[in-house]
Amino acid sequence: MDAIHNACLFVAGACLVIITIIVPYGVFTRYALNSAASWPEPMAVLLMIVLSFLSAVVCYREYLHIGVGVLPALLGEPAKSALGWFLEICMLVTNLFMLVWGIKLVETTWYQGIAEFPIVSAGMAYLPIPIGGALTSLFVIERFLTRKFFQEPGAETVSQISTE
């Protein structure tokens, strides 16, 4: 599971780096050269889709996803555990929905082209949906097995920079 987590983190980080390189390139060609390149913006959008879904997978595993900790903090252990099971079951159902219907979306749009990238199909652009659903489902199952439902994020994952 650590290898999957690290792979998601690496791919999401690579997408972010590539986006930060190609967007200024597109701006430069448009305004400095007066000859806009047609590919940087759609490429950035495609990479942002991958970045979004894989970052969500990473954030879920590192307990950085949006959650309200007030209710679990107020509950005793049996109720807190039951709430954890309920929330993780809801998370599993949501991600299985993404997996099943994401695969159907990919199949439906597989042969539709993208004008700027004829080699890439629209179905390929939608692949992060079922992949993200499958990977998050694996991490939900991992959480079921470890029973660490409301763990605090690790110190290495939380920024030490003050926001005040």
PDB file of C-alpha atoms in Angstrom, residues 16-160:
ATOM      1  CA  LEU A  16       1.948  19.713 -10.934  1.00  0.00           C
ATOM      2  CA  VAL A  17       5.508  20.365 -12.124  1.00  0.00           C
ATOM      3  CA  ILE A  18       4.547  19.883 -15.773  1.00  0.00           C
ATOM      4  CA  ILE A  19       1.548  22.207 -15.393  1.00  0.00           C
ATOM      5  CA  THR A  20       3.735  24.916 -13.883  1.00  0.00           C
ATOM      6  CA  ILE A  21       6.079  24.632 -16.871  1.00  0.00           C
ATOM      7  CA  ILE A  22       3.578  24.511 -19.734  1.00  0.00           C
ATOM      8  CA  VAL A  23       1.174  27.236 -18.570  1.00  0.00           C
ATOM      9  CA  PRO A  24       3.872  29.961 -18.558  1.00  0.00           C
ATOM     10  CA  TYR A  25       5.057  28.615 -21.914  1.00  0.00           C
ATOM     11  CA  GLY A  26       1.547  29.118 -23.303  1.00  0.00           C
ATOM     12  CA  VAL A  27       1.398  32.638 -21.895  1.00  0.00           C
ATOM     13  CA  PHE A  28       4.847  33.414 -23.349  1.00  0.00           C
ATOM     14  CA  THR A  29       3.933  32.201 -26.837  1.00  0.00           C
ATOM     15  CA  ARG A  30       0.649  34.096 -26.762  1.00  0.00           C
ATOM     16  CA  TYR A  31       1.862  37.469 -25.501  1.00  0.00           C
ATOM     17  CA  ALA A  32       5.585  37.606 -26.291  1.00  0.00           C
ATOM     18  CA  LEU A  33       5.632  35.798 -29.622  1.00  0.00           C
ATOM     19  CA  ASN A  34       2.092  36.730 -30.781  1.00  0.00           C
ATOM     20  CA  SER A  35       1.652  33.118 -31.869  1.00  0.00           C
ATOM     21  CA  ALA A  36      -0.357  31.186 -29.304  1.00  0.00           C
ATOM     22  CA  ALA A  37       0.395  27.500 -28.949  1.00  0.00           C
ATOM     23  CA  SER A  38      -2.831  25.508 -29.018  1.00  0.00           C
ATOM     24  CA  TRP A  39      -1.775  22.632 -26.778  1.00  0.00           C
ATOM     25  CA  PRO A  40      -0.682  24.043 -23.359  1.00  0.00           C
ATOM     26  CA  GLU A  41      -4.149  24.863 -22.030  1.00  0.00           C
ATOM     27  CA  PRO A  42      -5.849  21.538 -22.908  1.00  0.00           C
ATOM     28  CA  MET A  43      -2.756  19.675 -21.697  1.00  0.00           C
ATOM     29  CA  ALA A  44      -2.926  21.541 -18.389  1.00  0.00           C
ATOM     30  CA  VAL A  45      -6.603  20.617 -18.062  1.00  0.00           C
ATOM     31  CA  LEU A  46      -5.875  16.928 -18.680  1.00  0.00           C
ATOM     32  CA  LEU A  47      -3.011  16.969 -16.193  1.00  0.00           C
ATOM     33  CA  MET A  48      -5.184  18.792 -13.650  1.00  0.00           C
ATOM     34  CA  ILE A  49      -7.720  15.957 -13.843  1.00  0.00           C
ATOM     35  CA  VAL A  50      -5.002  13.410 -13.055  1.00  0.00           C
ATOM     36  CA  LEU A  51      -3.577  15.666 -10.336  1.00  0.00           C
ATOM     37  CA  SER A  52      -6.979  16.120  -8.691  1.00  0.00           C
ATOM     38  CA  PHE A  53      -7.939  12.464  -8.474  1.00  0.00           C
ATOM     39  CA  LEU A  54      -4.522  11.176  -7.407  1.00  0.00           C
ATOM     40  CA  SER A  55      -4.114  13.974  -4.860  1.00  0.00           C
ATOM     41  CA  ALA A  56      -7.471  12.997  -3.392  1.00  0.00           C
ATOM     42  CA  VAL A  57      -6.232   9.416  -3.029  1.00  0.00           C
ATOM     43  CA  VAL A  58      -3.072  10.612  -1.272  1.00  0.00           C
ATOM     44  CA  CYS A  59      -4.982  12.988   1.021  1.00  0.00           C
ATOM     45  CA  TYR A  60      -7.413  10.238   2.006  1.00  0.00           C
ATOM     46  CA  ARG A  61      -4.628   7.858   3.009  1.00  0.00           C
ATOM     47  CA  GLU A  62      -2.782  10.553   4.959  1.00  0.00           C
ATOM     48  CA  TYR A  63      -5.953  11.604   6.832  1.00  0.00           C
ATOM     49  CA  LEU A  64      -5.813  15.040   5.196  1.00  0.00           C
ATOM     50  CA  HIS A  65      -9.252  14.856   3.581  1.00  0.00           C
ATOM     51  CA  ILE A  66     -11.959  17.206   4.720  1.00  0.00           C
ATOM     52  CA  GLY A  67     -13.585  15.918   7.856  1.00  0.00           C
ATOM     53  CA  VAL A  68     -15.199  17.277  10.963  1.00  0.00           C
ATOM     54  CA  GLY A  69     -13.530  15.969  14.089  1.00  0.00           C
ATOM     55  CA  VAL A  70     -15.949  17.434  16.614  1.00  0.00           C
ATOM     56  CA  LEU A  71     -18.466  14.583  16.596  1.00  0.00           C
ATOM     57  CA  PRO A  72     -15.920  11.744  16.929  1.00  0.00           C
ATOM     58  CA  ALA A  73     -14.136  13.677  19.689  1.00  0.00           C
ATOM     59  CA  LEU A  74     -17.375  13.870  21.693  1.00  0.00           C
ATOM     60  CA  LEU A  75     -18.249  10.193  21.333  1.00  0.00           C
ATOM     61  CA  GLY A  76     -17.160   7.287  23.495  1.00  0.00           C
ATOM     62  CA  GLU A  77     -15.317   4.326  21.992  1.00  0.00           C
ATOM     63  CA  PRO A  78     -18.204   2.043  20.905  1.00  0.00           C
ATOM     64  CA  ALA A  79     -20.084   4.905  19.223  1.00  0.00           C
ATOM     65  CA  LYS A  80     -16.892   6.370  17.756  1.00  0.00           C
ATOM     66  CA  SER A  81     -15.992   3.016  16.221  1.00  0.00           C
ATOM     67  CA  ALA A  82     -19.510   2.587  14.815  1.00  0.00           C
ATOM     68  CA  LEU A  83     -19.337   6.068  13.295  1.00  0.00           C
ATOM     69  CA  GLY A  84     -15.968   5.190  11.758  1.00  0.00           C
ATOM     70  CA  TRP A  85     -17.347   2.010  10.216  1.00  0.00           C
ATOM     71  CA  PHE A  86     -20.385   3.885   8.868  1.00  0.00           C
ATOM     72  CA  LEU A  87     -18.307   6.659   7.312  1.00  0.00           C
ATOM     73  CA  GLU A  88     -15.859   4.232   5.734  1.00  0.00           C
ATOM     74  CA  ILE A  89     -18.719   2.151   4.306  1.00  0.00           C
ATOM     75  CA  CYS A  90     -20.122   5.357   2.784  1.00  0.00           C
ATOM     76  CA  MET A  91     -16.662   6.129   1.395  1.00  0.00           C
ATOM     77  CA  LEU A  92     -16.385   2.630  -0.067  1.00  0.00           C
ATOM     78  CA  VAL A  93     -19.807   2.881  -1.717  1.00  0.00           C
ATOM     79  CA  THR A  94     -18.900   6.267  -3.208  1.00  0.00           C
ATOM     80  CA  ASN A  95     -15.617   4.981  -4.596  1.00  0.00           C
ATOM     81  CA  LEU A  96     -17.158   1.793  -5.975  1.00  0.00           C
ATOM     82  CA  PHE A  97     -19.695   4.050  -7.727  1.00  0.00           C
ATOM     83  CA  MET A  98     -16.781   6.013  -9.205  1.00  0.00           C
ATOM     84  CA  LEU A  99     -15.130   2.771 -10.285  1.00  0.00           C
ATOM     85  CA  VAL A 100     -18.163   1.145 -11.924  1.00  0.00           C
ATOM     86  CA  TRP A 101     -19.694   4.213 -13.554  1.00  0.00           C
ATOM     87  CA  GLY A 102     -16.262   5.633 -14.366  1.00  0.00           C
ATOM     88  CA  ILE A 103     -15.468   2.485 -16.347  1.00  0.00           C
ATOM     89  CA  LYS A 104     -18.773   2.857 -18.200  1.00  0.00           C
ATOM     90  CA  LEU A 105     -17.942   6.512 -18.946  1.00  0.00           C
ATOM     91  CA  VAL A 106     -14.496   5.543 -20.224  1.00  0.00           C
ATOM     92  CA  GLU A 107     -15.987   2.806 -22.425  1.00  0.00           C
ATOM     93  CA  THR A 108     -18.624   5.170 -23.818  1.00  0.00           C
ATOM     94  CA  THR A 109     -16.153   7.922 -24.691  1.00  0.00           C
ATOM     95  CA  TRP A 110     -13.142   5.789 -25.627  1.00  0.00           C
ATOM     96  CA  TYR A 111     -13.413   6.456 -29.366  1.00  0.00           C
ATOM     97  CA  GLN A 112     -14.192  10.173 -29.124  1.00  0.00           C
ATOM     98  CA  GLY A 113     -11.185  12.248 -30.066  1.00  0.00           C
ATOM     99  CA  ILE A 114      -9.731  15.339 -28.479  1.00  0.00           C
ATOM    100  CA  ALA A 115      -9.054  17.961 -31.164  1.00  0.00           C
ATOM    101  CA  GLU A 116      -5.723  19.177 -29.768  1.00  0.00           C
ATOM    102  CA  PHE A 117      -4.426  15.644 -29.130  1.00  0.00           C
ATOM    103  CA  PRO A 118      -5.656  13.193 -31.786  1.00  0.00           C
ATOM    104  CA  ILE A 119      -3.779  10.305 -30.153  1.00  0.00           C
ATOM    105  CA  VAL A 120      -5.572  10.826 -26.806  1.00  0.00           C
ATOM    106  CA  SER A 121      -9.233   9.862 -26.642  1.00  0.00           C
ATOM    107  CA  ALA A 122     -11.830  11.418 -24.377  1.00  0.00           C
ATOM    108  CA  GLY A 123     -12.064   8.041 -22.646  1.00  0.00           C
ATOM    109  CA  MET A 124      -8.406   8.304 -21.694  1.00  0.00           C
ATOM    110  CA  ALA A 125      -9.104  11.709 -20.183  1.00  0.00           C
ATOM    111  CA  TYR A 126     -11.764  10.114 -17.965  1.00  0.00           C
ATOM    112  CA  LEU A 127      -9.521   7.223 -16.810  1.00  0.00           C
ATOM    113  CA  PRO A 128      -8.543   8.992 -13.553  1.00  0.00           C
ATOM    114  CA  ILE A 129     -12.140   8.609 -12.325  1.00  0.00           C
ATOM    115  CA  PRO A 130     -12.226   4.799 -12.114  1.00  0.00           C
ATOM    116  CA  ILE A 131      -8.534   4.631 -11.207  1.00  0.00           C
ATOM    117  CA  GLY A 132      -9.076   7.075  -8.329  1.00  0.00           C
ATOM    118  CA  GLY A 133     -12.138   5.100  -7.215  1.00  0.00           C
ATOM    119  CA  ALA A 134     -10.232   1.813  -7.287  1.00  0.00           C
ATOM    120  CA  LEU A 135      -7.200   3.157  -5.432  1.00  0.00           C
ATOM    121  CA  THR A 136      -9.258   4.887  -2.760  1.00  0.00           C
ATOM    122  CA  SER A 137     -11.306   1.689  -2.342  1.00  0.00           C
ATOM    123  CA  LEU A 138      -8.060  -0.169  -1.641  1.00  0.00           C
ATOM    124  CA  PHE A 139      -7.149   2.404   1.000  1.00  0.00           C
ATOM    125  CA  VAL A 140     -10.648   2.157   2.523  1.00  0.00           C
ATOM    126  CA  ILE A 141     -10.193  -1.609   2.804  1.00  0.00           C
ATOM    127  CA  GLU A 142      -6.793  -0.982   4.393  1.00  0.00           C
ATOM    128  CA  ARG A 143      -8.465   1.320   6.907  1.00  0.00           C
ATOM    129  CA  PHE A 144     -11.074  -1.370   7.651  1.00  0.00           C
ATOM    130  CA  LEU A 145      -8.280  -3.845   8.373  1.00  0.00           C
ATOM    131  CA  THR A 146      -6.273  -1.470  10.577  1.00  0.00           C
ATOM    132  CA  ARG A 147      -9.392   0.082  12.198  1.00  0.00           C
ATOM    133  CA  LYS A 148      -7.691   3.486  12.373  1.00  0.00           C
ATOM    134  CA  PHE A 149     -10.738   5.548  11.461  1.00  0.00           C
ATOM    135  CA  PHE A 150     -10.044   8.906  13.105  1.00  0.00           C
ATOM    136  CA  GLN A 151      -6.281   9.114  13.205  1.00  0.00           C
ATOM    137  CA  GLU A 152      -4.551  12.485  13.224  1.00  0.00           C
ATOM    138  CA  PRO A 153      -2.434  13.329  10.164  1.00  0.00           C
ATOM    139  CA  GLY A 154       1.252  12.608  10.543  1.00  0.00           C
ATOM    140  CA  ALA A 155       3.584  15.474  11.441  1.00  0.00           C
ATOM    141  CA  GLU A 156       5.449  15.068   8.147  1.00  0.00           C
ATOM    142  CA  THR A 157       2.254  15.668   6.139  1.00  0.00           C
ATOM    143  CA  VAL A 158       1.104  18.841   7.873  1.00  0.00           C
ATOM    144  CA  SER A 159       2.759  22.144   7.053  1.00  0.00           C
ATOM    145  CA  GLN A 160       4.568  23.802   9.937  1.00  0.00           C
TER     146      GLN A 160
END
